[in-house]
Amino acid sequence: MLLDIVTYPDPRLKERCAPVAEITDEIRELAADMTETMYAAPGVGLAAPQVGRLVRMLVMDPGVQEGERAPRVLINPELEPMGEVITSEQEGCLSVPLSYRADVPRWSKVRLKATALDGTPIDEVLEGFPAVVVQHEVDHLDGTLFIDRVSRLRRTLYDSKVRKWLKRKTAG
Ligand code: ZN
């Protein structure tokens, strides 16, 4: 089932999400719906708060642009920064309106610990684009958007554009 994607400035995107206590049928169904919604958007990642569910889980498929689908579900993911700070160029987000994109500082590598949907523990090192995607998605679980990581000036300009856009939307 396709889910509605929550967009900024919805306050749910600022919440710190609660851990998944148990992988139930409900969680499996949410994972399937989130995966379907991510591909339909289309996007390379989607975190639960983006569909209004404040739990620590995300789906991602950083390689989908190259063709084959390889969706992953990460439950209660934790990241440990590794490598160096790089610039993630022109990052965007399904929850950030007006197709806004900006350069964001990210770690070049991260150690990822999580649980897979079947309960298997995950412990691996990601680098390159998958590392950037997982950092973006885990940020969502802590109530952080990529626009929280850009300069104050860029953010102010963006916020004024969003305000004007919302005004037009409600007027029309
Ligand atoms: Zn996002």
Short mmCIF file of N, CA and C and ligand atoms in Angstrom, two decimals:
data_model
loop_
_atom_site.label_atom_id
_atom_site.label_comp_id
_atom_site.label_asym_id
_atom_site.label_seq_id
_atom_site.Cartn_x
_atom_site.Cartn_y
_atom_site.Cartn_z
N MET A 1 0.85 -1.19 0.00
CA MET A 1 0.00 0.00 0.00
C MET A 1 0.88 1.25 0.00
N LEU A 2 0.54 2.19 -0.87
CA LEU A 2 1.30 3.44 -0.89
C LEU A 2 0.91 4.30 0.31
N LEU A 3 1.92 4.88 0.94
CA LEU A 3 1.67 5.72 2.12
C LEU A 3 1.89 7.18 1.74
N ASP A 4 1.22 8.08 2.46
CA ASP A 4 1.43 9.51 2.23
C ASP A 4 2.75 9.94 2.85
N ILE A 5 3.50 10.73 2.11
CA ILE A 5 4.78 11.22 2.63
C ILE A 5 4.57 12.57 3.32
N VAL A 6 5.04 12.62 4.56
CA VAL A 6 4.94 13.82 5.39
C VAL A 6 5.99 14.82 4.91
N THR A 7 5.61 16.09 4.79
CA THR A 7 6.60 17.08 4.32
C THR A 7 6.82 18.21 5.33
N TYR A 8 8.02 18.76 5.27
CA TYR A 8 8.41 19.92 6.05
C TYR A 8 7.44 21.06 5.77
N PRO A 9 6.99 21.82 6.76
CA PRO A 9 7.41 21.84 8.17
C PRO A 9 6.53 21.02 9.12
N ASP A 10 6.07 19.86 8.72
CA ASP A 10 5.28 19.01 9.62
C ASP A 10 6.10 18.70 10.89
N PRO A 11 5.54 18.96 12.09
CA PRO A 11 6.31 18.77 13.33
C PRO A 11 6.75 17.33 13.58
N ARG A 12 6.09 16.35 12.93
CA ARG A 12 6.49 14.95 13.15
C ARG A 12 7.91 14.69 12.65
N LEU A 13 8.35 15.53 11.70
CA LEU A 13 9.71 15.34 11.16
C LEU A 13 10.79 15.82 12.12
N LYS A 14 10.36 16.45 13.23
CA LYS A 14 11.34 16.95 14.20
C LYS A 14 11.44 16.07 15.44
N GLU A 15 10.66 14.99 15.46
CA GLU A 15 10.62 14.13 16.64
C GLU A 15 11.77 13.12 16.64
N ARG A 16 12.23 12.78 17.85
CA ARG A 16 13.17 11.68 17.98
C ARG A 16 12.33 10.40 18.08
N CYS A 17 12.59 9.45 17.20
CA CYS A 17 11.75 8.25 17.12
C CYS A 17 12.13 7.21 18.17
N ALA A 18 11.15 6.40 18.54
CA ALA A 18 11.35 5.36 19.56
C ALA A 18 11.86 4.07 18.92
N PRO A 19 12.70 3.32 19.64
CA PRO A 19 13.18 2.04 19.09
C PRO A 19 12.04 1.08 18.80
N VAL A 20 12.25 0.19 17.84
CA VAL A 20 11.31 -0.89 17.56
C VAL A 20 11.57 -1.97 18.62
N ALA A 21 10.55 -2.27 19.43
CA ALA A 21 10.74 -3.22 20.53
C ALA A 21 10.73 -4.66 20.02
N GLU A 22 9.90 -4.93 19.02
CA GLU A 22 9.75 -6.29 18.52
C GLU A 22 9.35 -6.23 17.06
N ILE A 23 9.88 -7.17 16.26
CA ILE A 23 9.53 -7.18 14.84
C ILE A 23 8.23 -7.99 14.66
N THR A 24 7.14 -7.26 14.64
CA THR A 24 5.80 -7.86 14.56
C THR A 24 5.32 -7.86 13.11
N ASP A 25 4.14 -8.45 12.88
CA ASP A 25 3.53 -8.40 11.54
C ASP A 25 3.30 -6.96 11.10
N GLU A 26 2.95 -6.12 12.07
CA GLU A 26 2.69 -4.72 11.78
C GLU A 26 3.96 -4.04 11.24
N ILE A 27 5.09 -4.37 11.87
CA ILE A 27 6.38 -3.79 11.43
C ILE A 27 6.73 -4.32 10.03
N ARG A 28 6.49 -5.62 9.80
CA ARG A 28 6.77 -6.19 8.48
C ARG A 28 5.89 -5.54 7.40
N GLU A 29 4.65 -5.28 7.75
CA GLU A 29 3.74 -4.64 6.80
C GLU A 29 4.18 -3.20 6.53
N LEU A 30 4.59 -2.51 7.59
CA LEU A 30 5.08 -1.14 7.43
C LEU A 30 6.31 -1.12 6.52
N ALA A 31 7.21 -2.09 6.72
CA ALA A 31 8.43 -2.17 5.90
C ALA A 31 8.07 -2.36 4.42
N ALA A 32 7.09 -3.23 4.16
CA ALA A 32 6.68 -3.49 2.77
C ALA A 32 6.05 -2.23 2.16
N ASP A 33 5.20 -1.56 2.93
CA ASP A 33 4.55 -0.34 2.44
C ASP A 33 5.56 0.78 2.22
N MET A 34 6.53 0.89 3.13
CA MET A 34 7.56 1.93 2.98
C MET A 34 8.41 1.67 1.74
N THR A 35 8.72 0.40 1.49
CA THR A 35 9.53 0.06 0.32
C THR A 35 8.78 0.41 -0.96
N GLU A 36 7.51 0.06 -1.01
CA GLU A 36 6.68 0.37 -2.17
C GLU A 36 6.60 1.90 -2.38
N THR A 37 6.41 2.61 -1.27
CA THR A 37 6.30 4.08 -1.33
C THR A 37 7.61 4.71 -1.79
N MET A 38 8.74 4.16 -1.31
CA MET A 38 10.06 4.69 -1.72
C MET A 38 10.25 4.55 -3.23
N TYR A 39 9.95 3.37 -3.77
CA TYR A 39 10.14 3.14 -5.21
C TYR A 39 9.19 4.00 -6.04
N ALA A 40 7.96 4.18 -5.53
CA ALA A 40 6.97 4.95 -6.28
C ALA A 40 7.32 6.44 -6.31
N ALA A 41 8.00 6.92 -5.27
CA ALA A 41 8.21 8.38 -5.12
C ALA A 41 8.84 9.07 -6.35
N PRO A 42 9.94 8.67 -6.97
CA PRO A 42 10.86 7.62 -6.55
C PRO A 42 11.97 8.20 -5.67
N GLY A 43 12.49 7.34 -4.78
CA GLY A 43 13.58 7.76 -3.91
C GLY A 43 14.53 6.60 -3.66
N VAL A 44 15.66 6.89 -3.00
CA VAL A 44 16.64 5.85 -2.69
C VAL A 44 16.62 5.47 -1.22
N GLY A 45 15.76 6.17 -0.44
CA GLY A 45 15.65 5.86 0.97
C GLY A 45 14.40 6.49 1.55
N LEU A 46 13.89 5.89 2.61
CA LEU A 46 12.70 6.44 3.28
C LEU A 46 12.73 6.00 4.74
N ALA A 47 12.54 6.95 5.63
CA ALA A 47 12.54 6.64 7.06
C ALA A 47 11.10 6.69 7.58
N ALA A 48 10.81 5.91 8.63
CA ALA A 48 9.44 5.78 9.14
C ALA A 48 8.76 7.12 9.46
N PRO A 49 9.47 8.10 10.07
CA PRO A 49 8.77 9.36 10.36
C PRO A 49 8.29 10.08 9.09
N GLN A 50 8.88 9.76 7.95
CA GLN A 50 8.44 10.39 6.69
C GLN A 50 7.06 9.88 6.26
N VAL A 51 6.61 8.79 6.87
CA VAL A 51 5.23 8.35 6.62
C VAL A 51 4.42 8.46 7.92
N GLY A 52 4.92 9.30 8.83
CA GLY A 52 4.18 9.62 10.05
C GLY A 52 4.26 8.59 11.15
N ARG A 53 5.20 7.63 11.04
CA ARG A 53 5.36 6.60 12.07
C ARG A 53 6.67 6.86 12.82
N LEU A 54 6.55 7.16 14.12
CA LEU A 54 7.73 7.63 14.85
C LEU A 54 8.50 6.49 15.50
N VAL A 55 8.94 5.55 14.65
CA VAL A 55 9.74 4.40 15.11
C VAL A 55 11.04 4.35 14.32
N ARG A 56 12.06 3.72 14.96
CA ARG A 56 13.40 3.73 14.36
C ARG A 56 13.54 2.61 13.33
N MET A 57 13.07 2.88 12.14
CA MET A 57 13.30 1.96 11.03
C MET A 57 13.32 2.74 9.73
N LEU A 58 14.04 2.18 8.75
CA LEU A 58 14.14 2.84 7.45
C LEU A 58 14.30 1.78 6.37
N VAL A 59 14.01 2.21 5.16
CA VAL A 59 14.27 1.35 4.00
C VAL A 59 15.20 2.13 3.07
N MET A 60 16.03 1.43 2.35
CA MET A 60 16.89 2.11 1.38
C MET A 60 17.30 1.17 0.26
N ASP A 61 17.62 1.79 -0.87
CA ASP A 61 18.14 1.06 -2.02
C ASP A 61 19.01 2.04 -2.82
N PRO A 62 20.22 2.28 -2.31
CA PRO A 62 21.08 3.31 -2.93
C PRO A 62 21.49 2.99 -4.37
N GLY A 63 21.38 1.72 -4.78
CA GLY A 63 21.84 1.35 -6.11
C GLY A 63 20.73 1.30 -7.15
N VAL A 64 19.51 1.68 -6.77
CA VAL A 64 18.36 1.47 -7.66
C VAL A 64 18.48 2.24 -8.98
N GLN A 65 19.19 3.39 -8.93
CA GLN A 65 19.35 4.17 -10.17
C GLN A 65 20.12 3.41 -11.24
N GLU A 66 20.95 2.45 -10.79
CA GLU A 66 21.72 1.64 -11.76
C GLU A 66 20.91 0.48 -12.33
N GLY A 67 19.69 0.27 -11.86
CA GLY A 67 18.87 -0.77 -12.47
C GLY A 67 18.24 -1.72 -11.48
N GLU A 68 18.95 -2.79 -11.12
CA GLU A 68 18.41 -3.84 -10.24
C GLU A 68 17.93 -3.29 -8.91
N ARG A 69 16.79 -3.79 -8.46
CA ARG A 69 16.30 -3.41 -7.14
C ARG A 69 16.93 -4.29 -6.06
N ALA A 70 17.40 -3.69 -4.99
CA ALA A 70 17.93 -4.45 -3.85
C ALA A 70 17.55 -3.72 -2.57
N PRO A 71 16.24 -3.77 -2.21
CA PRO A 71 15.79 -3.02 -1.04
C PRO A 71 16.32 -3.60 0.26
N ARG A 72 16.65 -2.70 1.19
CA ARG A 72 17.08 -3.13 2.51
C ARG A 72 16.18 -2.49 3.54
N VAL A 73 15.91 -3.23 4.62
CA VAL A 73 15.16 -2.68 5.74
C VAL A 73 16.10 -2.69 6.93
N LEU A 74 16.25 -1.56 7.60
CA LEU A 74 17.11 -1.47 8.77
C LEU A 74 16.27 -1.09 9.98
N ILE A 75 16.31 -1.97 10.99
CA ILE A 75 15.57 -1.73 12.23
C ILE A 75 16.56 -1.26 13.30
N ASN A 76 16.20 -0.23 14.03
CA ASN A 76 17.04 0.34 15.09
C ASN A 76 18.50 0.55 14.64
N PRO A 77 18.72 1.23 13.53
CA PRO A 77 20.09 1.42 13.04
C PRO A 77 20.88 2.39 13.92
N GLU A 78 22.16 2.09 14.06
CA GLU A 78 23.08 2.98 14.78
C GLU A 78 24.30 3.16 13.91
N LEU A 79 24.82 4.39 13.88
CA LEU A 79 25.98 4.67 13.03
C LEU A 79 27.15 5.16 13.86
N GLU A 80 28.32 4.74 13.43
CA GLU A 80 29.55 5.23 14.04
C GLU A 80 30.33 5.89 12.90
N PRO A 81 30.65 7.19 13.02
CA PRO A 81 31.36 7.87 11.93
C PRO A 81 32.75 7.30 11.73
N MET A 82 33.15 7.21 10.46
CA MET A 82 34.49 6.73 10.11
C MET A 82 34.96 7.59 8.93
N GLY A 83 36.22 7.41 8.55
CA GLY A 83 36.71 8.13 7.39
C GLY A 83 36.81 9.61 7.66
N GLU A 84 36.48 10.43 6.64
CA GLU A 84 36.61 11.88 6.81
C GLU A 84 35.32 12.56 6.39
N VAL A 85 35.28 13.88 6.64
CA VAL A 85 34.10 14.65 6.24
C VAL A 85 34.19 14.96 4.75
N ILE A 86 33.14 14.65 4.03
CA ILE A 86 33.07 14.92 2.60
C ILE A 86 31.82 15.79 2.33
N THR A 87 31.72 16.27 1.11
CA THR A 87 30.52 17.03 0.74
C THR A 87 29.60 16.13 -0.05
N SER A 88 28.40 15.94 0.46
CA SER A 88 27.37 15.22 -0.29
C SER A 88 26.72 16.27 -1.18
N GLU A 89 26.96 16.14 -2.49
CA GLU A 89 26.53 17.19 -3.41
C GLU A 89 25.04 17.10 -3.74
N GLN A 90 24.40 18.26 -3.64
CA GLN A 90 23.00 18.41 -4.07
C GLN A 90 22.09 17.34 -3.48
N GLU A 91 22.17 17.21 -2.15
CA GLU A 91 21.29 16.27 -1.47
C GLU A 91 19.85 16.78 -1.53
N GLY A 92 18.91 15.88 -1.60
CA GLY A 92 17.50 16.25 -1.59
C GLY A 92 16.77 15.29 -0.68
N CYS A 93 15.46 15.49 -0.52
CA CYS A 93 14.69 14.67 0.40
C CYS A 93 13.23 14.67 -0.03
N LEU A 94 12.59 13.52 0.03
CA LEU A 94 11.18 13.41 -0.35
C LEU A 94 10.28 14.25 0.57
N SER A 95 10.78 14.58 1.76
CA SER A 95 9.99 15.35 2.71
C SER A 95 10.30 16.85 2.68
N VAL A 96 11.23 17.25 1.81
CA VAL A 96 11.60 18.66 1.73
C VAL A 96 11.03 19.24 0.43
N PRO A 97 10.01 20.12 0.53
CA PRO A 97 9.29 20.58 -0.66
C PRO A 97 10.11 21.45 -1.60
N LEU A 98 9.55 21.66 -2.77
CA LEU A 98 10.09 22.52 -3.82
C LEU A 98 11.34 21.93 -4.46
N SER A 99 11.50 20.61 -4.36
CA SER A 99 12.67 19.92 -4.92
C SER A 99 13.99 20.59 -4.53
N TYR A 100 14.01 21.12 -3.31
CA TYR A 100 15.21 21.84 -2.84
C TYR A 100 16.39 20.88 -2.70
N ARG A 101 17.55 21.33 -3.15
CA ARG A 101 18.76 20.54 -3.01
C ARG A 101 19.89 21.42 -2.50
N ALA A 102 20.79 20.83 -1.72
CA ALA A 102 21.93 21.59 -1.21
C ALA A 102 23.07 20.63 -0.88
N ASP A 103 24.28 21.18 -0.84
CA ASP A 103 25.45 20.40 -0.44
C ASP A 103 25.44 20.26 1.09
N VAL A 104 25.74 19.05 1.55
CA VAL A 104 25.66 18.74 2.98
C VAL A 104 26.95 18.03 3.40
N PRO A 105 27.54 18.40 4.54
CA PRO A 105 28.71 17.64 5.01
C PRO A 105 28.29 16.27 5.55
N ARG A 106 28.99 15.24 5.14
CA ARG A 106 28.70 13.87 5.60
C ARG A 106 30.01 13.14 5.84
N TRP A 107 29.96 12.02 6.56
CA TRP A 107 31.14 11.17 6.74
C TRP A 107 31.30 10.31 5.48
N SER A 108 32.57 10.09 5.11
CA SER A 108 32.83 9.28 3.91
C SER A 108 32.51 7.81 4.14
N LYS A 109 32.60 7.37 5.41
CA LYS A 109 32.34 5.97 5.77
C LYS A 109 31.61 5.95 7.10
N VAL A 110 30.80 4.94 7.30
CA VAL A 110 30.17 4.74 8.60
C VAL A 110 30.12 3.25 8.93
N ARG A 111 30.22 2.95 10.22
CA ARG A 111 29.96 1.59 10.65
C ARG A 111 28.48 1.52 11.02
N LEU A 112 27.78 0.60 10.41
CA LEU A 112 26.33 0.46 10.61
C LEU A 112 26.05 -0.77 11.45
N LYS A 113 25.31 -0.56 12.54
CA LYS A 113 24.79 -1.68 13.32
C LYS A 113 23.28 -1.56 13.31
N ALA A 114 22.59 -2.63 13.01
CA ALA A 114 21.13 -2.61 12.93
C ALA A 114 20.63 -4.04 13.02
N THR A 115 19.33 -4.19 12.89
CA THR A 115 18.71 -5.52 12.81
C THR A 115 17.95 -5.59 11.49
N ALA A 116 18.10 -6.70 10.80
CA ALA A 116 17.35 -6.90 9.55
C ALA A 116 15.92 -7.30 9.89
N LEU A 117 15.06 -7.28 8.89
CA LEU A 117 13.64 -7.57 9.12
C LEU A 117 13.41 -8.99 9.64
N ASP A 118 14.31 -9.92 9.30
CA ASP A 118 14.18 -11.30 9.79
C ASP A 118 14.85 -11.50 11.15
N GLY A 119 15.31 -10.39 11.76
CA GLY A 119 15.90 -10.47 13.09
C GLY A 119 17.41 -10.65 13.10
N THR A 120 18.01 -10.83 11.94
CA THR A 120 19.46 -11.01 11.85
C THR A 120 20.19 -9.72 12.19
N PRO A 121 21.22 -9.81 13.06
CA PRO A 121 21.99 -8.60 13.34
C PRO A 121 22.86 -8.19 12.14
N ILE A 122 22.97 -6.89 11.92
CA ILE A 122 23.79 -6.33 10.84
C ILE A 122 24.93 -5.56 11.49
N ASP A 123 26.13 -5.77 11.02
CA ASP A 123 27.29 -4.99 11.47
C ASP A 123 28.22 -4.90 10.28
N GLU A 124 28.24 -3.75 9.64
CA GLU A 124 29.06 -3.61 8.43
C GLU A 124 29.52 -2.18 8.25
N VAL A 125 30.48 -1.99 7.35
CA VAL A 125 30.97 -0.66 7.04
C VAL A 125 30.45 -0.27 5.66
N LEU A 126 29.85 0.92 5.59
CA LEU A 126 29.36 1.43 4.31
C LEU A 126 30.22 2.61 3.89
N GLU A 127 30.45 2.74 2.60
CA GLU A 127 31.14 3.94 2.12
C GLU A 127 30.53 4.41 0.82
N GLY A 128 30.93 5.62 0.39
CA GLY A 128 30.39 6.18 -0.84
C GLY A 128 28.91 6.53 -0.68
N PHE A 129 28.16 6.38 -1.77
CA PHE A 129 26.75 6.80 -1.78
C PHE A 129 25.90 6.07 -0.72
N PRO A 130 26.05 4.74 -0.56
CA PRO A 130 25.26 4.07 0.50
C PRO A 130 25.52 4.67 1.89
N ALA A 131 26.75 5.09 2.16
CA ALA A 131 27.07 5.71 3.47
C ALA A 131 26.33 7.03 3.62
N VAL A 132 26.26 7.81 2.54
CA VAL A 132 25.56 9.09 2.57
C VAL A 132 24.06 8.87 2.78
N VAL A 133 23.51 7.91 2.05
CA VAL A 133 22.06 7.65 2.15
C VAL A 133 21.70 7.21 3.58
N VAL A 134 22.48 6.31 4.15
CA VAL A 134 22.13 5.81 5.49
C VAL A 134 22.25 6.94 6.52
N GLN A 135 23.22 7.85 6.35
CA GLN A 135 23.34 8.98 7.28
C GLN A 135 22.12 9.89 7.17
N HIS A 136 21.69 10.13 5.95
CA HIS A 136 20.50 10.98 5.72
C HIS A 136 19.26 10.35 6.39
N GLU A 137 19.10 9.03 6.22
CA GLU A 137 17.91 8.35 6.75
C GLU A 137 17.95 8.24 8.27
N VAL A 138 19.12 7.93 8.83
CA VAL A 138 19.22 7.83 10.29
C VAL A 138 18.99 9.21 10.92
N ASP A 139 19.43 10.28 10.25
CA ASP A 139 19.13 11.64 10.72
C ASP A 139 17.63 11.82 10.92
N HIS A 140 16.82 11.30 9.99
CA HIS A 140 15.36 11.42 10.12
C HIS A 140 14.87 10.83 11.43
N LEU A 141 15.49 9.74 11.88
CA LEU A 141 15.04 9.06 13.10
C LEU A 141 15.34 9.90 14.35
N ASP A 142 16.26 10.87 14.17
CA ASP A 142 16.59 11.78 15.27
C ASP A 142 15.95 13.15 15.08
N GLY A 143 15.03 13.24 14.12
CA GLY A 143 14.33 14.50 13.89
C GLY A 143 15.14 15.54 13.15
N THR A 144 16.16 15.10 12.42
CA THR A 144 17.03 16.02 11.68
C THR A 144 16.81 15.88 10.18
N LEU A 145 16.65 17.01 9.51
CA LEU A 145 16.54 17.03 8.05
C LEU A 145 17.84 17.59 7.47
N PHE A 146 18.11 17.31 6.18
CA PHE A 146 19.37 17.83 5.63
C PHE A 146 19.40 19.35 5.65
N ILE A 147 18.23 20.00 5.61
CA ILE A 147 18.21 21.46 5.67
C ILE A 147 18.63 21.98 7.05
N ASP A 148 18.68 21.09 8.05
CA ASP A 148 19.22 21.48 9.36
C ASP A 148 20.75 21.48 9.34
N ARG A 149 21.33 20.97 8.26
CA ARG A 149 22.79 20.86 8.16
C ARG A 149 23.38 21.82 7.13
N VAL A 150 22.58 22.75 6.61
CA VAL A 150 23.11 23.75 5.68
C VAL A 150 23.34 25.06 6.43
N SER A 151 24.00 26.02 5.79
CA SER A 151 24.32 27.28 6.47
C SER A 151 23.04 28.03 6.84
N ARG A 152 23.16 28.89 7.84
CA ARG A 152 22.02 29.65 8.34
C ARG A 152 21.40 30.51 7.22
N LEU A 153 22.26 31.08 6.37
CA LEU A 153 21.78 31.94 5.29
C LEU A 153 20.93 31.13 4.30
N ARG A 154 21.47 29.98 3.88
CA ARG A 154 20.72 29.13 2.93
C ARG A 154 19.39 28.70 3.53
N ARG A 155 19.44 28.37 4.83
CA ARG A 155 18.24 27.91 5.50
C ARG A 155 17.18 29.01 5.56
N THR A 156 17.62 30.23 5.86
CA THR A 156 16.70 31.36 5.94
C THR A 156 16.04 31.61 4.59
N LEU A 157 16.84 31.56 3.53
CA LEU A 157 16.30 31.77 2.18
C LEU A 157 15.30 30.68 1.84
N TYR A 158 15.65 29.44 2.18
CA TYR A 158 14.75 28.32 1.88
C TYR A 158 13.43 28.46 2.66
N ASP A 159 13.55 28.79 3.95
CA ASP A 159 12.34 28.91 4.77
C ASP A 159 11.39 29.98 4.22
N SER A 160 11.95 31.08 3.70
CA SER A 160 11.07 32.12 3.18
C SER A 160 10.37 31.65 1.90
N LYS A 161 11.10 30.85 1.08
CA LYS A 161 10.45 30.28 -0.11
C LYS A 161 9.31 29.35 0.27
N VAL A 162 9.54 28.52 1.30
CA VAL A 162 8.51 27.57 1.74
C VAL A 162 7.30 28.32 2.27
N ARG A 163 7.55 29.39 3.03
CA ARG A 163 6.43 30.17 3.58
C ARG A 163 5.56 30.73 2.46
N LYS A 164 6.23 31.27 1.42
CA LYS A 164 5.48 31.84 0.28
C LYS A 164 4.69 30.73 -0.43
N TRP A 165 5.33 29.58 -0.60
CA TRP A 165 4.70 28.45 -1.27
C TRP A 165 3.47 27.95 -0.51
N LEU A 166 3.61 27.87 0.84
CA LEU A 166 2.50 27.42 1.66
C LEU A 166 1.34 28.41 1.59
N LYS A 167 1.66 29.70 1.55
CA LYS A 167 0.64 30.75 1.47
C LYS A 167 -0.14 30.61 0.15
N ARG A 168 0.59 30.41 -0.94
CA ARG A 168 -0.07 30.24 -2.25
C ARG A 168 -0.95 29.00 -2.24
N LYS A 169 -0.42 27.93 -1.61
CA LYS A 169 -1.15 26.66 -1.57
C LYS A 169 -2.47 26.81 -0.81
N THR A 170 -2.43 27.48 0.34
CA THR A 170 -3.65 27.63 1.13
C THR A 170 -4.60 28.64 0.49
N ALA A 171 -4.02 29.63 -0.22
CA ALA A 171 -4.86 30.63 -0.89
C ALA A 171 -5.59 30.01 -2.08
N GLY A 172 -4.88 29.12 -2.78
CA GLY A 172 -5.47 28.53 -3.99
C GLY A 172 -6.12 27.27 -3.66
ZN ZN B 1 14.97 12.53 3.65
#
